[in-house]
Amino acid sequence: MSELNIALALIGGTVLITGLVSRPLNRSILSLPLLAFLLGVLAGPVLGWLHPASWGHEMKILEEVARVSLGVSLMGIALRLPPRFVFDRVRALTAILVLGMPLMWIISSGLALGFLDVALMTALMLGASVCPTDPVVSSSIVTGGVANENLPGRFRHTLSAEAALNDGLALPLVMLPILLIKSSDTALQEWLVHVLGWQVLGGVAIGSMLGYLAGKALRAAEARDLIDQPSFLVTTLALTLLALGGAKLLGTDSILAVFVTGIAFDQQVGGKDRSEESEIQEAVNMFLTLPVFMLVGLMIPWSDWLSLGWAGLGLALAILVLRRLPVILLLRPAVRPWRDLPVAFLAGWFGPIGVAAVFYSMLVYRETGNETVWVGASLLMAASLVVHGMTAAPIAKYFGRRYGKR
């Protein structure tokens, strides 16, 4: 009971204090996720106040907390984007996802294979886990005063949409090596039919239907004066949980389903309604995502990191530099919002690794029992938190001074 109260006090105090000084924090080199992560390290490995291993199955707890956090973040992105943005930028997003994601996967897996003493399938699972762009960490470069004042909207919106989509679409990349480990004879058939055919496409179908029906129901309730303001403001949070739970119960990709639900719902609302829904979703997002980074800080495998030695440091540096930037520069002609070279460099650098890597490394552990992927993914996430978190505001300000918002 004492650990529960310590955890509640830490979470509440962190959210309260960071919320009160969020504006200067967003303009500094200290991002909110980085501060939450460091607080987790302090409360766990350093001071020994909290011990997640005593709470139950800590890996399962982290997986589910990460899933809920991702769902809330992706719904927030869906409401924050311009209403038709995903449809208007379908060509650019297709190039990033269909061509860019597999290339990032191959590069990350190759670097893991080169730096670490691991098998090919482990390298492929690690590469797939760190492939997605994190929507929480990247929020420091796409939202807030610094981003709005210095960075072009086409860069911020495209990065947000990419982060939301590739969080869900990373599932097929993660599942392919898992299926090859479990049963190489039927892996391809199961991957095509079950993973792509049902989990991905089924998640899109369920999300589209759920978001559309929820939007229509909201409009009907408003027209008949059946809904009051407090109920209206929690609609999207309830919709997030419904999509997460319902899609998971049906065996589909619940992360992708939430974002599609948000996009479909967003087509039915607008103006003042849309602004209010977005604001409450962003507030809930902040309240739920910071504890995830605290939990990761509590659970980081220090001894396993140290056992990697210089190879772990080399992998982290190589992944940060080579995983994304060369791919975005290569695809620049096909991604119109990032076609300008300065914007392409910006988009190539800010592809942080975060909660999605934690979620997928936990999925790998649950399906295969492989802890090496968690060790590597947590190390790369920590490196990304530090490097991307500390460079977001300075680079955004430099971009604004050098190029303006053109």
mmCIF file of C-alpha atoms in Angstrom:
data_model
loop_
_atom_site.group_PDB
_atom_site.id
_atom_site.type_symbol
_atom_site.label_atom_id
_atom_site.label_comp_id
_atom_site.label_asym_id
_atom_site.label_seq_id
_atom_site.Cartn_x
_atom_site.Cartn_y
_atom_site.Cartn_z
ATOM 1 C CA MET A 1 0.000 0.000 0.000
ATOM 2 C CA SER A 2 2.845 2.398 0.746
ATOM 3 C CA GLU A 3 4.311 1.882 -2.752
ATOM 4 C CA LEU A 4 0.892 2.625 -4.271
ATOM 5 C CA ASN A 5 0.673 5.895 -2.372
ATOM 6 C CA ILE A 6 4.240 6.822 -3.346
ATOM 7 C CA ALA A 7 3.415 6.112 -6.997
ATOM 8 C CA LEU A 8 0.192 8.154 -6.839
ATOM 9 C CA ALA A 9 1.981 11.063 -5.184
ATOM 10 C CA LEU A 10 4.806 10.995 -7.735
ATOM 11 C CA ILE A 11 2.457 10.821 -10.714
ATOM 12 C CA GLY A 12 0.146 13.533 -9.406
ATOM 13 C CA GLY A 13 2.995 15.797 -8.362
ATOM 14 C CA THR A 14 4.806 15.361 -11.670
ATOM 15 C CA VAL A 15 1.750 16.136 -13.787
ATOM 16 C CA LEU A 16 0.826 19.092 -11.571
ATOM 17 C CA ILE A 17 4.266 20.708 -11.509
ATOM 18 C CA THR A 18 5.059 20.125 -15.180
ATOM 19 C CA GLY A 19 1.614 21.435 -16.109
ATOM 20 C CA LEU A 20 2.169 24.639 -14.143
ATOM 21 C CA VAL A 21 5.483 25.317 -15.896
ATOM 22 C CA SER A 22 4.753 23.622 -19.235
ATOM 23 C CA ARG A 23 5.399 26.759 -21.306
ATOM 24 C CA PRO A 24 8.999 27.368 -20.157
ATOM 25 C CA LEU A 25 9.663 23.613 -20.196
ATOM 26 C CA ASN A 26 8.546 23.354 -23.817
ATOM 27 C CA ARG A 27 10.992 26.114 -24.683
ATOM 28 C CA SER A 28 13.901 24.488 -22.850
ATOM 29 C CA ILE A 29 16.083 21.471 -23.575
ATOM 30 C CA LEU A 30 14.126 19.374 -21.066
ATOM 31 C CA SER A 31 11.072 17.677 -22.551
ATOM 32 C CA LEU A 32 8.230 16.436 -20.359
ATOM 33 C CA PRO A 33 8.743 12.744 -21.293
ATOM 34 C CA LEU A 34 12.454 13.021 -20.464
ATOM 35 C CA LEU A 35 11.699 14.527 -17.048
ATOM 36 C CA ALA A 36 9.168 11.786 -16.305
ATOM 37 C CA PHE A 37 11.683 9.117 -17.342
ATOM 38 C CA LEU A 38 14.407 10.608 -15.137
ATOM 39 C CA LEU A 39 12.002 10.784 -12.194
ATOM 40 C CA GLY A 40 11.259 7.086 -12.686
ATOM 41 C CA VAL A 41 14.971 6.307 -12.671
ATOM 42 C CA LEU A 42 15.375 8.335 -9.491
ATOM 43 C CA ALA A 43 12.425 6.708 -7.697
ATOM 44 C CA GLY A 44 13.356 3.193 -8.754
ATOM 45 C CA PRO A 45 16.956 2.193 -9.498
ATOM 46 C CA VAL A 46 18.541 5.135 -7.624
ATOM 47 C CA LEU A 47 16.498 5.581 -4.424
ATOM 48 C CA GLY A 48 14.658 2.251 -4.375
ATOM 49 C CA TRP A 49 11.269 3.716 -3.444
ATOM 50 C CA LEU A 50 9.300 1.683 -5.997
ATOM 51 C CA HIS A 51 9.751 -1.937 -7.131
ATOM 52 C CA PRO A 52 7.529 -2.840 -10.132
ATOM 53 C CA ALA A 53 8.503 -6.525 -9.828
ATOM 54 C CA SER A 54 6.467 -6.696 -6.599
ATOM 55 C CA TRP A 55 3.299 -5.386 -8.301
ATOM 56 C CA GLY A 56 2.649 -8.534 -10.324
ATOM 57 C CA HIS A 57 3.655 -9.388 -13.897
ATOM 58 C CA GLU A 58 5.625 -6.208 -14.592
ATOM 59 C CA MET A 59 6.081 -6.891 -18.316
ATOM 60 C CA LYS A 60 2.333 -7.341 -18.821
ATOM 61 C CA ILE A 61 1.614 -4.208 -16.793
ATOM 62 C CA LEU A 62 4.030 -2.195 -18.942
ATOM 63 C CA GLU A 63 2.563 -3.576 -22.178
ATOM 64 C CA GLU A 64 -1.002 -2.633 -21.265
ATOM 65 C CA VAL A 65 -0.073 0.778 -19.864
ATOM 66 C CA ALA A 66 1.861 1.502 -23.075
ATOM 67 C CA ARG A 67 -1.114 0.376 -25.193
ATOM 68 C CA VAL A 68 -3.545 2.676 -23.391
ATOM 69 C CA SER A 69 -1.063 5.548 -23.596
ATOM 70 C CA LEU A 70 -0.622 5.042 -27.335
ATOM 71 C CA GLY A 71 -4.380 4.900 -27.854
ATOM 72 C CA VAL A 72 -4.968 8.195 -26.059
ATOM 73 C CA SER A 73 -2.075 9.839 -27.937
ATOM 74 C CA LEU A 74 -3.322 8.679 -31.331
ATOM 75 C CA MET A 75 -6.855 9.883 -30.679
ATOM 76 C CA GLY A 76 -5.374 13.255 -29.740
ATOM 77 C CA ILE A 77 -3.478 13.372 -33.043
ATOM 78 C CA ALA A 78 -6.611 12.473 -35.001
ATOM 79 C CA LEU A 79 -8.442 15.425 -33.445
ATOM 80 C CA ARG A 80 -5.483 17.791 -33.791
ATOM 81 C CA LEU A 81 -4.921 17.263 -37.522
ATOM 82 C CA PRO A 82 -6.844 19.332 -40.073
ATOM 83 C CA PRO A 83 -10.051 17.390 -40.849
ATOM 84 C CA ARG A 84 -9.109 16.175 -44.362
ATOM 85 C CA PHE A 85 -5.342 16.074 -43.907
ATOM 86 C CA VAL A 86 -4.847 12.294 -44.041
ATOM 87 C CA PHE A 87 -6.911 12.049 -47.227
ATOM 88 C CA ASP A 88 -5.299 15.076 -48.879
ATOM 89 C CA ARG A 89 -1.773 13.794 -48.147
ATOM 90 C CA VAL A 90 -2.383 10.141 -48.977
ATOM 91 C CA ARG A 91 0.407 10.002 -51.573
ATOM 92 C CA ALA A 92 3.063 11.405 -49.220
ATOM 93 C CA LEU A 93 1.949 9.225 -46.309
ATOM 94 C CA THR A 94 1.879 6.127 -48.531
ATOM 95 C CA ALA A 95 5.458 6.766 -49.617
ATOM 96 C CA ILE A 96 6.622 7.179 -46.016
ATOM 97 C CA LEU A 97 4.776 4.111 -44.758
ATOM 98 C CA VAL A 98 4.979 1.643 -47.653
ATOM 99 C CA LEU A 99 8.545 2.464 -48.705
ATOM 100 C CA GLY A 100 10.023 4.240 -45.703
ATOM 101 C CA MET A 101 8.992 1.899 -42.893
ATOM 102 C CA PRO A 102 10.423 -1.275 -44.448
ATOM 103 C CA LEU A 103 13.668 0.552 -45.232
ATOM 104 C CA MET A 104 13.916 1.806 -41.636
ATOM 105 C CA TRP A 105 13.198 -1.723 -40.442
ATOM 106 C CA ILE A 106 15.951 -3.206 -42.611
ATOM 107 C CA ILE A 107 18.470 -0.543 -41.570
ATOM 108 C CA SER A 108 17.666 -0.888 -37.859
ATOM 109 C CA SER A 109 17.777 -4.686 -38.034
ATOM 110 C CA GLY A 110 21.073 -4.624 -39.916
ATOM 111 C CA LEU A 111 22.624 -2.290 -37.353
ATOM 112 C CA ALA A 112 21.388 -4.500 -34.495
ATOM 113 C CA LEU A 113 22.859 -7.546 -36.225
ATOM 114 C CA GLY A 114 26.155 -5.745 -36.754
ATOM 115 C CA PHE A 115 26.603 -4.282 -33.270
ATOM 116 C CA LEU A 116 25.045 -6.948 -31.068
ATOM 117 C CA ASP A 117 25.703 -10.645 -30.699
ATOM 118 C CA VAL A 118 22.154 -11.687 -31.593
ATOM 119 C CA ALA A 119 20.423 -14.029 -34.026
ATOM 120 C CA LEU A 120 18.820 -12.750 -37.222
ATOM 121 C CA MET A 121 15.247 -13.096 -35.931
ATOM 122 C CA THR A 122 16.092 -11.195 -32.747
ATOM 123 C CA ALA A 123 17.624 -8.405 -34.834
ATOM 124 C CA LEU A 124 14.519 -8.293 -37.041
ATOM 125 C CA MET A 125 12.215 -8.089 -34.012
ATOM 126 C CA LEU A 126 14.317 -5.340 -32.451
ATOM 127 C CA GLY A 127 14.461 -3.408 -35.711
ATOM 128 C CA ALA A 128 10.692 -3.621 -36.123
ATOM 129 C CA SER A 129 10.068 -2.549 -32.514
ATOM 130 C CA VAL A 130 12.079 0.669 -32.853
ATOM 131 C CA CYS A 131 10.857 1.413 -36.379
ATOM 132 C CA PRO A 132 7.757 3.501 -35.489
ATOM 133 C CA THR A 133 7.965 7.213 -34.793
ATOM 134 C CA ASP A 134 6.771 7.965 -31.282
ATOM 135 C CA PRO A 135 3.771 10.334 -31.119
ATOM 136 C CA VAL A 136 4.431 11.339 -27.508
ATOM 137 C CA VAL A 137 8.081 12.379 -27.776
ATOM 138 C CA SER A 138 7.529 13.967 -31.188
ATOM 139 C CA SER A 139 4.823 16.189 -29.666
ATOM 140 C CA SER A 140 7.645 18.450 -28.455
ATOM 141 C CA ILE A 141 8.393 19.328 -32.081
ATOM 142 C CA VAL A 142 4.832 19.435 -33.467
ATOM 143 C CA THR A 143 2.818 21.167 -30.720
ATOM 144 C CA GLY A 144 3.283 24.061 -28.336
ATOM 145 C CA GLY A 145 4.397 27.632 -28.753
ATOM 146 C CA VAL A 146 7.905 26.923 -30.068
ATOM 147 C CA ALA A 147 6.641 24.582 -32.806
ATOM 148 C CA ASN A 148 3.749 26.836 -33.840
ATOM 149 C CA GLU A 149 5.981 29.907 -33.999
ATOM 150 C CA ASN A 150 8.896 28.385 -35.895
ATOM 151 C CA LEU A 151 7.919 25.310 -37.903
ATOM 152 C CA PRO A 152 5.727 24.992 -41.007
ATOM 153 C CA GLY A 153 2.355 23.329 -40.561
ATOM 154 C CA ARG A 154 2.980 20.864 -43.393
ATOM 155 C CA PHE A 155 5.981 19.481 -41.505
ATOM 156 C CA ARG A 156 4.191 19.209 -38.161
ATOM 157 C CA HIS A 157 0.977 17.698 -39.486
ATOM 158 C CA THR A 158 2.737 15.174 -41.731
ATOM 159 C CA LEU A 159 5.006 14.047 -38.899
ATOM 160 C CA SER A 160 2.009 13.638 -36.578
ATOM 161 C CA ALA A 161 0.049 11.633 -39.148
ATOM 162 C CA GLU A 162 3.058 9.442 -39.906
ATOM 163 C CA ALA A 163 3.682 8.771 -36.211
ATOM 164 C CA ALA A 164 0.051 7.812 -35.671
ATOM 165 C CA LEU A 165 -0.151 5.492 -38.673
ATOM 166 C CA ASN A 166 3.194 3.753 -38.324
ATOM 167 C CA ASP A 167 2.543 2.979 -34.657
ATOM 168 C CA GLY A 168 -0.249 0.669 -35.792
ATOM 169 C CA LEU A 169 1.304 -0.455 -39.078
ATOM 170 C CA ALA A 170 4.491 -1.614 -37.344
ATOM 171 C CA LEU A 171 2.540 -4.674 -36.170
ATOM 172 C CA PRO A 172 3.056 -6.670 -39.398
ATOM 173 C CA LEU A 173 6.812 -6.006 -39.262
ATOM 174 C CA VAL A 174 6.987 -7.203 -35.662
ATOM 175 C CA MET A 175 4.783 -10.235 -36.248
ATOM 176 C CA LEU A 176 6.629 -11.592 -39.297
ATOM 177 C CA PRO A 177 9.795 -12.712 -37.443
ATOM 178 C CA ILE A 178 7.658 -13.884 -34.502
ATOM 179 C CA LEU A 179 5.672 -16.157 -36.820
ATOM 180 C CA LEU A 180 8.859 -17.380 -38.505
ATOM 181 C CA ILE A 181 10.191 -18.387 -35.081
ATOM 182 C CA LYS A 182 6.990 -20.168 -34.095
ATOM 183 C CA SER A 183 6.278 -22.018 -37.341
ATOM 184 C CA SER A 184 8.315 -21.257 -40.430
ATOM 185 C CA ASP A 185 6.189 -23.548 -42.642
ATOM 186 C CA THR A 186 2.934 -21.638 -42.190
ATOM 187 C CA ALA A 187 4.357 -18.240 -41.211
ATOM 188 C CA LEU A 188 3.811 -16.479 -44.547
ATOM 189 C CA GLN A 189 0.246 -17.714 -44.920
ATOM 190 C CA GLU A 190 -0.669 -16.721 -41.361
ATOM 191 C CA TRP A 191 1.038 -13.355 -41.816
ATOM 192 C CA LEU A 192 -0.914 -12.575 -44.993
ATOM 193 C CA VAL A 193 -4.282 -13.889 -43.832
ATOM 194 C CA HIS A 194 -4.360 -13.228 -40.103
ATOM 195 C CA VAL A 195 -1.999 -10.275 -39.592
ATOM 196 C CA LEU A 196 -2.534 -8.251 -42.781
ATOM 197 C CA GLY A 197 -5.970 -9.567 -43.720
ATOM 198 C CA TRP A 198 -7.639 -9.435 -40.320
ATOM 199 C CA GLN A 199 -5.570 -7.561 -37.739
ATOM 200 C CA VAL A 200 -4.643 -4.619 -39.998
ATOM 201 C CA LEU A 201 -7.543 -4.408 -42.466
ATOM 202 C CA GLY A 202 -9.997 -5.511 -39.794
ATOM 203 C CA GLY A 203 -8.703 -2.801 -37.486
ATOM 204 C CA VAL A 204 -9.210 -0.202 -40.231
ATOM 205 C CA ALA A 205 -12.748 -1.455 -40.929
ATOM 206 C CA ILE A 206 -13.754 -1.554 -37.254
ATOM 207 C CA GLY A 207 -12.241 1.862 -36.579
ATOM 208 C CA SER A 208 -13.948 3.420 -39.594
ATOM 209 C CA MET A 209 -17.349 2.023 -38.652
ATOM 210 C CA LEU A 210 -17.017 2.880 -34.968
ATOM 211 C CA GLY A 211 -15.843 6.452 -35.586
ATOM 212 C CA TYR A 212 -18.561 7.082 -38.190
ATOM 213 C CA LEU A 213 -21.351 5.721 -36.001
ATOM 214 C CA ALA A 214 -20.083 7.600 -32.932
ATOM 215 C CA GLY A 215 -20.004 10.850 -34.890
ATOM 216 C CA LYS A 216 -23.508 10.310 -36.226
ATOM 217 C CA ALA A 217 -24.756 9.417 -32.745
ATOM 218 C CA LEU A 218 -23.214 12.573 -31.308
ATOM 219 C CA ARG A 219 -24.861 14.706 -33.978
ATOM 220 C CA ALA A 220 -28.235 13.048 -33.354
ATOM 221 C CA ALA A 221 -27.920 13.539 -29.579
ATOM 222 C CA GLU A 222 -27.064 17.209 -30.057
ATOM 223 C CA ALA A 223 -29.955 17.746 -32.455
ATOM 224 C CA ARG A 224 -32.388 16.313 -29.880
ATOM 225 C CA ASP A 225 -30.722 18.160 -26.988
ATOM 226 C CA LEU A 226 -29.932 14.880 -25.232
ATOM 227 C CA ILE A 227 -26.331 15.646 -24.290
ATOM 228 C CA ASP A 228 -24.949 18.136 -21.806
ATOM 229 C CA GLN A 229 -21.530 19.779 -21.875
ATOM 230 C CA PRO A 230 -19.648 17.518 -19.413
ATOM 231 C CA SER A 231 -20.845 14.419 -21.295
ATOM 232 C CA PHE A 232 -19.794 15.964 -24.596
ATOM 233 C CA LEU A 233 -16.287 16.711 -23.373
ATOM 234 C CA VAL A 234 -15.545 13.099 -22.410
ATOM 235 C CA THR A 235 -16.909 11.607 -25.616
ATOM 236 C CA THR A 236 -13.543 11.089 -27.288
ATOM 237 C CA LEU A 237 -11.942 9.614 -24.188
ATOM 238 C CA ALA A 238 -14.767 7.088 -23.953
ATOM 239 C CA LEU A 239 -14.443 6.448 -27.691
ATOM 240 C CA THR A 240 -10.708 5.822 -27.271
ATOM 241 C CA LEU A 241 -11.286 3.169 -24.620
ATOM 242 C CA LEU A 242 -14.127 1.597 -26.606
ATOM 243 C CA ALA A 243 -11.958 1.306 -29.709
ATOM 244 C CA LEU A 244 -8.970 -0.025 -27.751
ATOM 245 C CA GLY A 245 -10.988 -2.662 -25.924
ATOM 246 C CA GLY A 246 -13.383 -3.599 -28.700
ATOM 247 C CA ALA A 247 -10.730 -3.960 -31.409
ATOM 248 C CA LYS A 248 -8.553 -6.032 -29.066
ATOM 249 C CA LEU A 249 -11.452 -8.331 -28.162
ATOM 250 C CA LEU A 250 -12.036 -8.935 -31.872
ATOM 251 C CA GLY A 251 -8.361 -9.767 -32.370
ATOM 252 C CA THR A 252 -7.490 -6.787 -34.570
ATOM 253 C CA ASP A 253 -4.791 -4.112 -34.392
ATOM 254 C CA SER A 254 -6.234 -1.969 -31.601
ATOM 255 C CA ILE A 255 -3.575 0.763 -31.944
ATOM 256 C CA LEU A 256 -4.377 1.333 -35.614
ATOM 257 C CA ALA A 257 -8.110 1.018 -34.924
ATOM 258 C CA VAL A 258 -8.034 3.904 -32.439
ATOM 259 C CA PHE A 259 -6.444 6.326 -34.901
ATOM 260 C CA VAL A 260 -8.839 5.329 -37.692
ATOM 261 C CA THR A 261 -11.732 5.727 -35.242
ATOM 262 C CA GLY A 262 -10.541 9.232 -34.430
ATOM 263 C CA ILE A 263 -10.195 10.199 -38.091
ATOM 264 C CA ALA A 264 -13.656 8.841 -38.960
ATOM 265 C CA PHE A 265 -15.209 10.543 -35.933
ATOM 266 C CA ASP A 266 -13.444 13.789 -36.787
ATOM 267 C CA GLN A 267 -15.163 13.946 -40.162
ATOM 268 C CA GLN A 268 -18.503 14.278 -38.356
ATOM 269 C CA VAL A 269 -17.560 17.070 -35.936
ATOM 270 C CA GLY A 270 -16.069 20.490 -36.491
ATOM 271 C CA GLY A 271 -15.560 24.056 -35.352
ATOM 272 C CA LYS A 272 -16.124 24.692 -31.659
ATOM 273 C CA ASP A 273 -16.974 21.032 -31.029
ATOM 274 C CA ARG A 274 -13.722 19.865 -32.524
ATOM 275 C CA SER A 275 -11.646 22.367 -30.567
ATOM 276 C CA GLU A 276 -13.170 21.350 -27.240
ATOM 277 C CA GLU A 277 -12.748 17.627 -27.933
ATOM 278 C CA SER A 278 -9.108 18.173 -28.895
ATOM 279 C CA GLU A 279 -8.368 20.172 -25.750
ATOM 280 C CA ILE A 280 -9.690 17.583 -23.313
ATOM 281 C CA GLN A 281 -7.999 14.772 -25.233
ATOM 282 C CA GLU A 282 -4.647 16.597 -25.030
ATOM 283 C CA ALA A 283 -5.111 17.096 -21.274
ATOM 284 C CA VAL A 284 -5.840 13.393 -20.744
ATOM 285 C CA ASN A 285 -2.924 12.546 -23.032
ATOM 286 C CA MET A 286 -0.536 14.478 -20.818
ATOM 287 C CA PHE A 287 -1.932 12.878 -17.664
ATOM 288 C CA LEU A 288 -1.649 9.299 -18.989
ATOM 289 C CA THR A 289 1.551 9.382 -21.028
ATOM 290 C CA LEU A 290 3.961 10.840 -18.480
ATOM 291 C CA PRO A 291 3.407 7.910 -16.066
ATOM 292 C CA VAL A 292 4.415 5.512 -18.862
ATOM 293 C CA PHE A 293 7.852 7.100 -19.073
ATOM 294 C CA MET A 294 8.099 7.020 -15.290
ATOM 295 C CA LEU A 295 7.293 3.290 -15.366
ATOM 296 C CA VAL A 296 9.941 2.687 -18.014
ATOM 297 C CA GLY A 297 12.422 4.585 -15.857
ATOM 298 C CA LEU A 298 11.537 2.296 -12.937
ATOM 299 C CA MET A 299 12.064 -0.840 -15.020
ATOM 300 C CA ILE A 300 15.140 -0.060 -17.114
ATOM 301 C CA PRO A 301 17.510 -3.067 -17.216
ATOM 302 C CA TRP A 302 20.705 -1.339 -16.044
ATOM 303 C CA SER A 303 22.798 -4.500 -15.736
ATOM 304 C CA ASP A 304 21.809 -5.708 -19.212
ATOM 305 C CA TRP A 305 22.652 -2.314 -20.684
ATOM 306 C CA LEU A 306 26.087 -2.402 -19.065
ATOM 307 C CA SER A 307 26.689 -5.910 -20.366
ATOM 308 C CA LEU A 308 26.326 -4.586 -23.918
ATOM 309 C CA GLY A 309 29.361 -2.356 -23.345
ATOM 310 C CA TRP A 310 30.560 -0.184 -26.197
ATOM 311 C CA ALA A 311 28.422 -2.164 -28.639
ATOM 312 C CA GLY A 312 25.276 -0.792 -26.995
ATOM 313 C CA LEU A 313 26.540 2.787 -27.222
ATOM 314 C CA GLY A 314 27.568 2.276 -30.837
ATOM 315 C CA LEU A 315 24.165 0.832 -31.704
ATOM 316 C CA ALA A 316 22.363 3.768 -30.083
ATOM 317 C CA LEU A 317 24.427 6.344 -32.001
ATOM 318 C CA ALA A 318 24.111 4.454 -35.279
ATOM 319 C CA ILE A 319 20.348 4.030 -34.943
ATOM 320 C CA LEU A 320 19.804 7.707 -34.132
ATOM 321 C CA VAL A 321 21.789 8.840 -37.175
ATOM 322 C CA LEU A 322 21.080 6.149 -39.777
ATOM 323 C CA ARG A 323 17.674 4.658 -38.996
ATOM 324 C CA ARG A 324 15.604 7.513 -40.417
ATOM 325 C CA LEU A 325 17.509 10.445 -41.903
ATOM 326 C CA PRO A 326 18.888 8.685 -45.033
ATOM 327 C CA VAL A 327 15.460 7.184 -45.762
ATOM 328 C CA ILE A 328 13.632 10.519 -45.576
ATOM 329 C CA LEU A 329 16.248 12.190 -47.779
ATOM 330 C CA LEU A 330 15.892 9.338 -50.289
ATOM 331 C CA LEU A 331 12.084 9.638 -50.347
ATOM 332 C CA ARG A 332 12.097 13.441 -50.405
ATOM 333 C CA PRO A 333 10.911 13.744 -54.054
ATOM 334 C CA ALA A 334 7.849 11.603 -53.264
ATOM 335 C CA VAL A 335 6.916 13.387 -50.014
ATOM 336 C CA ARG A 336 5.717 16.801 -51.126
ATOM 337 C CA PRO A 337 5.345 18.410 -47.651
ATOM 338 C CA TRP A 338 8.998 17.548 -46.931
ATOM 339 C CA ARG A 339 10.433 18.235 -50.383
ATOM 340 C CA ASP A 340 12.396 21.320 -49.313
ATOM 341 C CA LEU A 341 15.827 20.168 -48.145
ATOM 342 C CA PRO A 342 15.785 21.984 -44.744
ATOM 343 C CA VAL A 343 12.358 20.513 -43.954
ATOM 344 C CA ALA A 344 13.528 17.053 -45.075
ATOM 345 C CA PHE A 345 16.505 17.241 -42.716
ATOM 346 C CA LEU A 346 14.169 18.316 -39.930
ATOM 347 C CA ALA A 347 11.762 15.441 -40.623
ATOM 348 C CA GLY A 348 14.649 13.005 -40.974
ATOM 349 C CA TRP A 349 16.102 13.915 -37.621
ATOM 350 C CA PHE A 350 12.904 14.084 -35.567
ATOM 351 C CA GLY A 351 11.680 10.509 -35.677
ATOM 352 C CA PRO A 352 11.992 9.675 -31.964
ATOM 353 C CA ILE A 353 11.745 6.209 -30.431
ATOM 354 C CA GLY A 354 9.354 5.947 -27.493
ATOM 355 C CA VAL A 355 6.226 4.264 -26.182
ATOM 356 C CA ALA A 356 5.591 2.241 -29.354
ATOM 357 C CA ALA A 357 9.015 0.592 -28.988
ATOM 358 C CA VAL A 358 8.145 -0.332 -25.407
ATOM 359 C CA PHE A 359 4.778 -1.767 -26.467
ATOM 360 C CA TYR A 360 6.178 -3.885 -29.283
ATOM 361 C CA SER A 361 9.145 -5.135 -27.270
ATOM 362 C CA MET A 362 6.638 -6.276 -24.636
ATOM 363 C CA LEU A 363 4.628 -7.985 -27.386
ATOM 364 C CA VAL A 364 7.789 -9.790 -28.496
ATOM 365 C CA TYR A 365 8.469 -10.877 -24.920
ATOM 366 C CA ARG A 366 4.925 -12.179 -24.499
ATOM 367 C CA GLU A 367 4.992 -14.135 -27.752
ATOM 368 C CA THR A 368 8.564 -15.481 -27.678
ATOM 369 C CA GLY A 369 10.003 -14.907 -24.195
ATOM 370 C CA ASN A 370 12.885 -12.945 -25.773
ATOM 371 C CA GLU A 371 14.162 -10.325 -23.314
ATOM 372 C CA THR A 372 16.990 -9.110 -25.560
ATOM 373 C CA VAL A 373 14.543 -7.070 -27.641
ATOM 374 C CA TRP A 374 13.341 -5.263 -24.498
ATOM 375 C CA VAL A 375 16.927 -4.559 -23.445
ATOM 376 C CA GLY A 376 17.800 -3.096 -26.846
ATOM 377 C CA ALA A 377 14.519 -1.225 -27.307
ATOM 378 C CA SER A 378 14.680 0.359 -23.842
ATOM 379 C CA LEU A 379 18.270 1.462 -24.440
ATOM 380 C CA LEU A 380 17.385 3.032 -27.786
ATOM 381 C CA MET A 381 14.272 4.666 -26.325
ATOM 382 C CA ALA A 382 16.320 6.204 -23.500
ATOM 383 C CA ALA A 383 18.927 7.480 -25.980
ATOM 384 C CA SER A 384 16.177 8.965 -28.166
ATOM 385 C CA LEU A 385 14.487 10.601 -25.170
ATOM 386 C CA VAL A 386 17.704 12.349 -24.240
ATOM 387 C CA VAL A 387 18.917 13.322 -27.712
ATOM 388 C CA HIS A 388 15.615 14.181 -29.418
ATOM 389 C CA GLY A 389 14.119 15.715 -26.276
ATOM 390 C CA MET A 390 17.074 18.028 -25.729
ATOM 391 C CA THR A 391 17.425 19.069 -29.385
ATOM 392 C CA ALA A 392 13.755 19.702 -30.202
ATOM 393 C CA ALA A 393 13.405 23.284 -28.935
ATOM 394 C CA PRO A 394 16.886 24.549 -29.979
ATOM 395 C CA ILE A 395 16.601 23.172 -33.526
ATOM 396 C CA ALA A 396 13.038 24.469 -33.902
ATOM 397 C CA LYS A 397 14.146 27.941 -32.837
ATOM 398 C CA TYR A 398 17.125 27.831 -35.202
ATOM 399 C CA PHE A 399 14.881 26.732 -38.070
ATOM 400 C CA GLY A 400 12.508 29.612 -37.346
ATOM 401 C CA ARG A 401 15.332 32.173 -37.321
ATOM 402 C CA ARG A 402 17.012 30.743 -40.424
ATOM 403 C CA TYR A 403 14.073 29.861 -42.649
ATOM 404 C CA GLY A 404 10.940 31.212 -40.986
ATOM 405 C CA LYS A 405 7.762 29.130 -41.327
ATOM 406 C CA ARG A 406 7.924 28.887 -45.118
#
